[in-house]
CSV table of C-alpha atoms in Angstrom, one decimal:
chain,number,residue,atom,x,y,z
A,1,MET,CA,7.0,-11.9,-29.1
A,2,MET,CA,9.0,-9.4,-27.2
A,3,LYS,CA,5.4,-7.6,-26.5
A,4,ASN,CA,4.8,-10.6,-24.4
A,5,ILE,CA,8.0,-10.8,-22.8
A,6,THR,CA,7.6,-7.7,-21.7
A,7,ASN,CA,4.3,-7.8,-20.4
A,8,SER,CA,5.3,-10.9,-18.3
A,9,VAL,CA,8.1,-9.0,-16.9
A,10,PHE,CA,5.5,-6.2,-16.1
A,11,LEU,CA,3.0,-8.8,-14.3
A,12,GLY,CA,6.0,-9.9,-12.3
A,13,LEU,CA,6.9,-6.6,-11.2
A,14,PHE,CA,3.0,-5.5,-10.3
A,15,SER,CA,3.1,-8.4,-8.3
A,16,ALA,CA,5.5,-6.4,-6.0
A,17,MET,CA,3.1,-3.6,-5.8
A,18,VAL,CA,0.6,-4.2,-2.9
A,19,LEU,CA,0.8,-2.5,0.3
A,20,VAL,CA,-1.4,-4.3,2.8
A,21,SER,CA,-4.1,-7.2,2.1
A,22,CYS,CA,-6.2,-8.7,5.2
A,23,GLY,CA,-7.9,-12.1,4.1
A,24,LYS,CA,-11.1,-13.7,4.9
A,25,ASP,CA,-9.1,-16.2,6.6
A,26,LYS,CA,-6.8,-15.1,9.9
A,27,PRO,CA,-3.1,-14.3,9.4
A,28,LEU,CA,-0.6,-16.9,8.4
A,29,THR,CA,2.0,-15.3,10.6
A,30,SER,CA,2.3,-12.3,12.9
A,31,GLU,CA,5.1,-10.2,13.9
A,32,VAL,CA,3.1,-7.0,15.2
A,33,THR,CA,4.1,-4.2,17.1
A,34,GLU,CA,2.3,-3.7,20.5
A,35,VAL,CA,-0.5,-1.1,20.1
A,36,SER,CA,0.2,1.8,22.4
A,37,THR,CA,-2.7,4.2,20.6
A,38,THR,CA,-6.4,4.1,22.1
A,39,ASN,CA,-10.0,5.0,20.5
A,40,GLN,CA,-10.6,8.2,23.1
A,41,GLY,CA,-11.3,11.0,21.0
A,42,ALA,CA,-13.5,12.1,17.9
A,43,THR,CA,-13.8,9.9,15.2
A,44,TYR,CA,-12.9,10.7,11.6
A,45,GLU,CA,-14.4,8.6,9.1
A,46,LEU,CA,-12.2,7.8,6.0
A,47,ASP,CA,-13.5,9.6,2.7
A,48,THR,CA,-12.8,6.7,0.3
A,49,LEU,CA,-13.1,8.7,-3.2
A,50,ASN,CA,-10.2,10.8,-1.8
A,51,SER,CA,-7.8,8.6,-0.6
A,52,ARG,CA,-5.7,6.2,-2.1
A,53,ILE,CA,-2.3,4.2,-1.9
A,54,GLU,CA,0.1,5.0,-4.5
A,55,TRP,CA,2.3,2.5,-5.3
A,56,LYS,CA,6.0,2.2,-7.9
A,57,GLY,CA,7.7,-0.8,-8.9
A,58,TYR,CA,11.0,-1.2,-10.5
A,59,LYS,CA,12.9,-3.4,-12.6
A,60,VAL,CA,16.9,-4.6,-12.4
A,61,VAL,CA,17.7,-0.6,-11.4
A,62,LYS,CA,15.5,1.9,-9.5
A,63,SER,CA,14.6,4.6,-12.4
A,64,ASP,CA,11.7,6.2,-14.1
A,65,GLN,CA,12.7,4.2,-17.3
A,66,SER,CA,12.3,0.9,-15.7
A,67,SER,CA,9.3,1.6,-13.2
A,68,HIS,CA,5.6,1.3,-13.4
A,69,PHE,CA,3.1,2.8,-11.3
A,70,GLY,CA,-0.6,2.6,-10.0
A,71,THR,CA,-3.2,2.7,-7.3
A,72,ILE,CA,-5.2,0.9,-4.8
A,73,LYS,CA,-8.3,2.3,-3.4
A,74,PHE,CA,-9.6,2.3,0.5
A,75,GLU,CA,-12.9,0.4,1.0
A,76,SER,CA,-13.1,1.9,4.8
A,77,GLY,CA,-11.4,3.4,7.2
A,78,ASP,CA,-11.2,5.5,10.3
A,79,LEU,CA,-9.2,7.8,12.7
A,80,THR,CA,-9.3,9.0,16.2
A,81,VAL,CA,-8.3,12.4,16.9
A,82,LYS,CA,-8.1,13.6,20.7
A,83,ASP,CA,-7.2,17.3,21.6
A,84,GLY,CA,-6.6,18.0,17.7
A,85,VAL,CA,-3.9,15.1,17.5
A,86,LEU,CA,-3.6,12.1,15.3
A,87,GLU,CA,-4.2,9.3,18.3
A,88,SER,CA,-5.1,6.0,16.1
A,89,GLY,CA,-6.2,4.9,13.1
A,90,LYS,CA,-6.7,1.6,10.6
A,91,PHE,CA,-7.2,2.0,6.8
A,92,VAL,CA,-8.6,-0.9,4.8
A,93,ALA,CA,-8.0,-1.4,1.1
A,94,ASP,CA,-9.9,-3.3,-1.6
A,95,MET,CA,-7.4,-5.7,-3.2
A,96,ASN,CA,-9.3,-5.7,-6.2
A,97,SER,CA,-9.0,-2.1,-6.9
A,98,LEU,CA,-5.5,-2.6,-7.6
A,99,THR,CA,-4.6,-1.0,-10.9
A,100,SER,CA,-1.7,0.1,-13.0
A,101,GLU,CA,-1.9,3.7,-14.2
A,102,ASP,CA,0.5,3.7,-17.0
A,103,LEU,CA,-1.1,1.0,-18.7
A,104,LYS,CA,-4.8,3.0,-18.5
A,105,ASP,CA,-4.1,4.0,-22.5
A,106,ASP,CA,-4.2,0.2,-23.3
A,107,ALA,CA,-7.1,-1.5,-22.2
A,108,GLU,CA,-6.4,-4.8,-23.3
A,109,GLN,CA,-3.1,-4.9,-21.4
A,110,LEU,CA,-4.5,-3.2,-18.4
A,111,ALA,CA,-7.1,-5.9,-18.1
A,112,LYS,CA,-4.8,-9.1,-18.8
A,113,LEU,CA,-2.4,-7.4,-16.2
A,114,ASN,CA,-5.3,-6.6,-13.8
A,115,GLY,CA,-6.7,-9.8,-13.7
A,116,HIS,CA,-3.4,-11.9,-13.6
A,117,LEU,CA,-2.4,-9.7,-10.3
A,118,LYS,CA,-5.8,-10.8,-8.8
A,119,SER,CA,-5.2,-14.6,-9.7
A,120,GLY,CA,-3.9,-17.4,-7.7
A,121,ASP,CA,-0.6,-16.5,-9.3
A,122,PHE,CA,-0.1,-13.3,-7.4
A,123,PHE,CA,-2.6,-11.7,-4.6
A,124,GLU,CA,-5.2,-14.3,-4.3
A,125,ALA,CA,-8.0,-11.9,-4.4
A,126,ASP,CA,-11.2,-13.9,-3.9
A,127,LYS,CA,-8.9,-15.2,-0.6
A,128,PHE,CA,-7.6,-11.9,0.6
A,129,PRO,CA,-10.1,-9.3,-0.8
A,130,THR,CA,-9.1,-6.7,1.5
A,131,ALA,CA,-5.7,-4.9,2.8
A,132,SER,CA,-5.3,-3.2,6.1
A,133,PHE,CA,-2.4,-0.8,8.1
A,134,GLU,CA,-3.0,0.1,11.6
A,135,ILE,CA,-1.2,2.6,13.4
A,136,THR,CA,0.1,1.3,16.7
A,137,LYS,CA,2.1,4.3,18.2
A,138,VAL,CA,2.0,8.2,17.0
A,139,SER,CA,5.1,10.4,17.8
A,140,ALA,CA,5.9,14.1,17.0
A,141,ASN,CA,8.8,13.9,14.3
A,142,GLU,CA,11.2,16.6,15.6
A,143,SER,CA,13.5,16.9,12.5
A,144,GLY,CA,12.9,16.3,8.6
A,145,ASP,CA,10.2,17.4,6.7
A,146,TYR,CA,7.5,15.1,8.0
A,147,ASN,CA,5.6,16.1,11.5
A,148,MET,CA,4.9,12.8,12.8
A,149,LEU,CA,6.1,9.1,13.1
A,150,LEU,CA,3.5,6.4,12.7
A,151,ASP,CA,4.2,3.0,13.8
A,152,GLY,CA,2.0,0.4,12.5
A,153,ASN,CA,1.1,-3.1,11.4
A,154,LEU,CA,1.3,-4.4,7.6
A,155,THR,CA,-0.5,-7.3,6.6
A,156,ILE,CA,-0.5,-8.4,3.1
A,157,LYS,CA,-1.4,-12.2,1.9
A,158,GLY,CA,-2.1,-13.1,5.8
A,159,ILE,CA,1.3,-11.9,6.5
A,160,THR,CA,2.1,-9.3,9.4
A,161,LYS,CA,5.0,-7.2,9.7
A,162,PRO,CA,5.4,-4.0,11.8
A,163,VAL,CA,6.1,-0.9,9.3
A,164,GLN,CA,7.1,2.9,10.0
A,165,PHE,CA,6.3,5.8,7.8
A,166,ASN,CA,7.1,9.5,8.3
A,167,ALA,CA,4.1,11.3,7.9
A,168,ASN,CA,2.6,14.8,7.5
A,169,VAL,CA,-0.2,15.2,9.5
A,170,SER,CA,-2.9,18.1,9.4
A,171,ILE,CA,-6.1,18.0,11.6
A,172,LYS,CA,-8.3,21.4,10.8
A,173,ASP,CA,-11.9,22.1,10.7
A,174,GLY,CA,-13.2,19.0,10.8
A,175,GLU,CA,-10.7,17.4,8.3
A,176,ALA,CA,-7.9,14.9,8.8
A,177,THR,CA,-5.0,14.6,5.9
A,178,ILE,CA,-1.8,12.0,6.3
A,179,ALA,CA,0.6,11.7,3.5
A,180,THR,CA,3.5,9.2,4.3
A,181,GLU,CA,6.7,9.6,2.7
A,182,PRO,CA,7.1,7.4,-0.2
A,183,LYS,CA,8.7,4.3,1.5
A,184,ASP,CA,10.2,1.1,0.0
A,185,ILE,CA,8.6,-2.5,1.2
A,186,MET,CA,10.3,-5.5,0.5
A,187,ARG,CA,7.5,-7.5,-1.2
A,188,GLU,CA,9.3,-11.2,-0.2
A,189,GLU,CA,8.6,-10.7,3.3
A,190,PHE,CA,4.8,-10.8,2.5
A,191,GLY,CA,5.1,-13.8,0.6
A,192,VAL,CA,5.5,-11.7,-2.7
A,193,LYS,CA,8.3,-14.3,-4.4
A,194,PHE,CA,7.4,-14.3,-7.8
A,195,GLN,CA,10.7,-13.6,-9.9
A,196,MET,CA,11.5,-14.2,-14.2
A,197,PRO,CA,14.1,-16.1,-15.2
A,198,LEU,CA,17.3,-14.1,-15.3
A,199,ALA,CA,17.4,-13.9,-19.3
A,200,ASN,CA,14.3,-11.6,-18.9
A,201,GLY,CA,15.6,-8.9,-16.3
A,202,VAL,CA,15.6,-8.9,-12.6
A,203,ILE,CA,12.4,-7.8,-10.8
A,204,LYS,CA,13.3,-5.7,-7.8
A,205,ASP,CA,12.5,-6.9,-4.5
A,206,GLU,CA,11.7,-3.4,-3.2
A,207,VAL,CA,8.2,-1.7,-4.1
A,208,ASN,CA,7.7,2.0,-3.0
A,209,ILE,CA,4.7,3.1,-1.7
A,210,GLN,CA,3.0,6.1,-0.3
A,211,ILE,CA,-0.4,6.3,1.6
A,212,LEU,CA,-2.7,9.3,1.2
A,213,ILE,CA,-5.8,9.8,3.5
A,214,LYS,CA,-8.1,12.3,4.0
A,215,ALA,CA,-11.2,11.7,6.8
A,216,LEU,CA,-14.1,13.8,7.7
A,217,GLU,CA,-15.2,14.2,11.7
A,218,LYS,CA,-18.0,12.1,12.5
A,219,LYS,CA,-21.2,14.2,13.5
């Protein structure tokens, strides 16, 4: 019984853990930043095998003991690089690839969890099968541990919101990499509002995400 309750709590937690989704239908709402980037320059294609989104969600308090983590794969994407500097980009993630890394050694529970998350109870992967983040502005970051500031439009379940990431961007020898700073996203802003009864523990609204990109220059 306790295991079932715990797994139910995990399900609610994981419902918070997705970065972006852009479905077959048009977005339900749109609150975007104006695109100031261009597609002028060299095109770099996303290396889908070496790019991913990493997520971490929390129950009650933010700690390693109350956290669960996983990944989402990208299905496509590209960058534009002009004069050796990142100019623009858009990434599309596969919502059906959402998985929990901390449950990978328990095949039964992992399959149950992933199936539930992709159902109509949570992310409706049949209706919103993909995910996207579009860079709308690239700025040099003058302070801190990250060299660039990326503004962009993030869409989850048809809801679009502006999001800003600190990021380390490197472009060298026909290869571009982006590693954003881990950042908390408020899941309820994107229509992911599932919550367990108070007696079973409160699921945090914050979901921590990091985008890791590798792209190769298109010849």
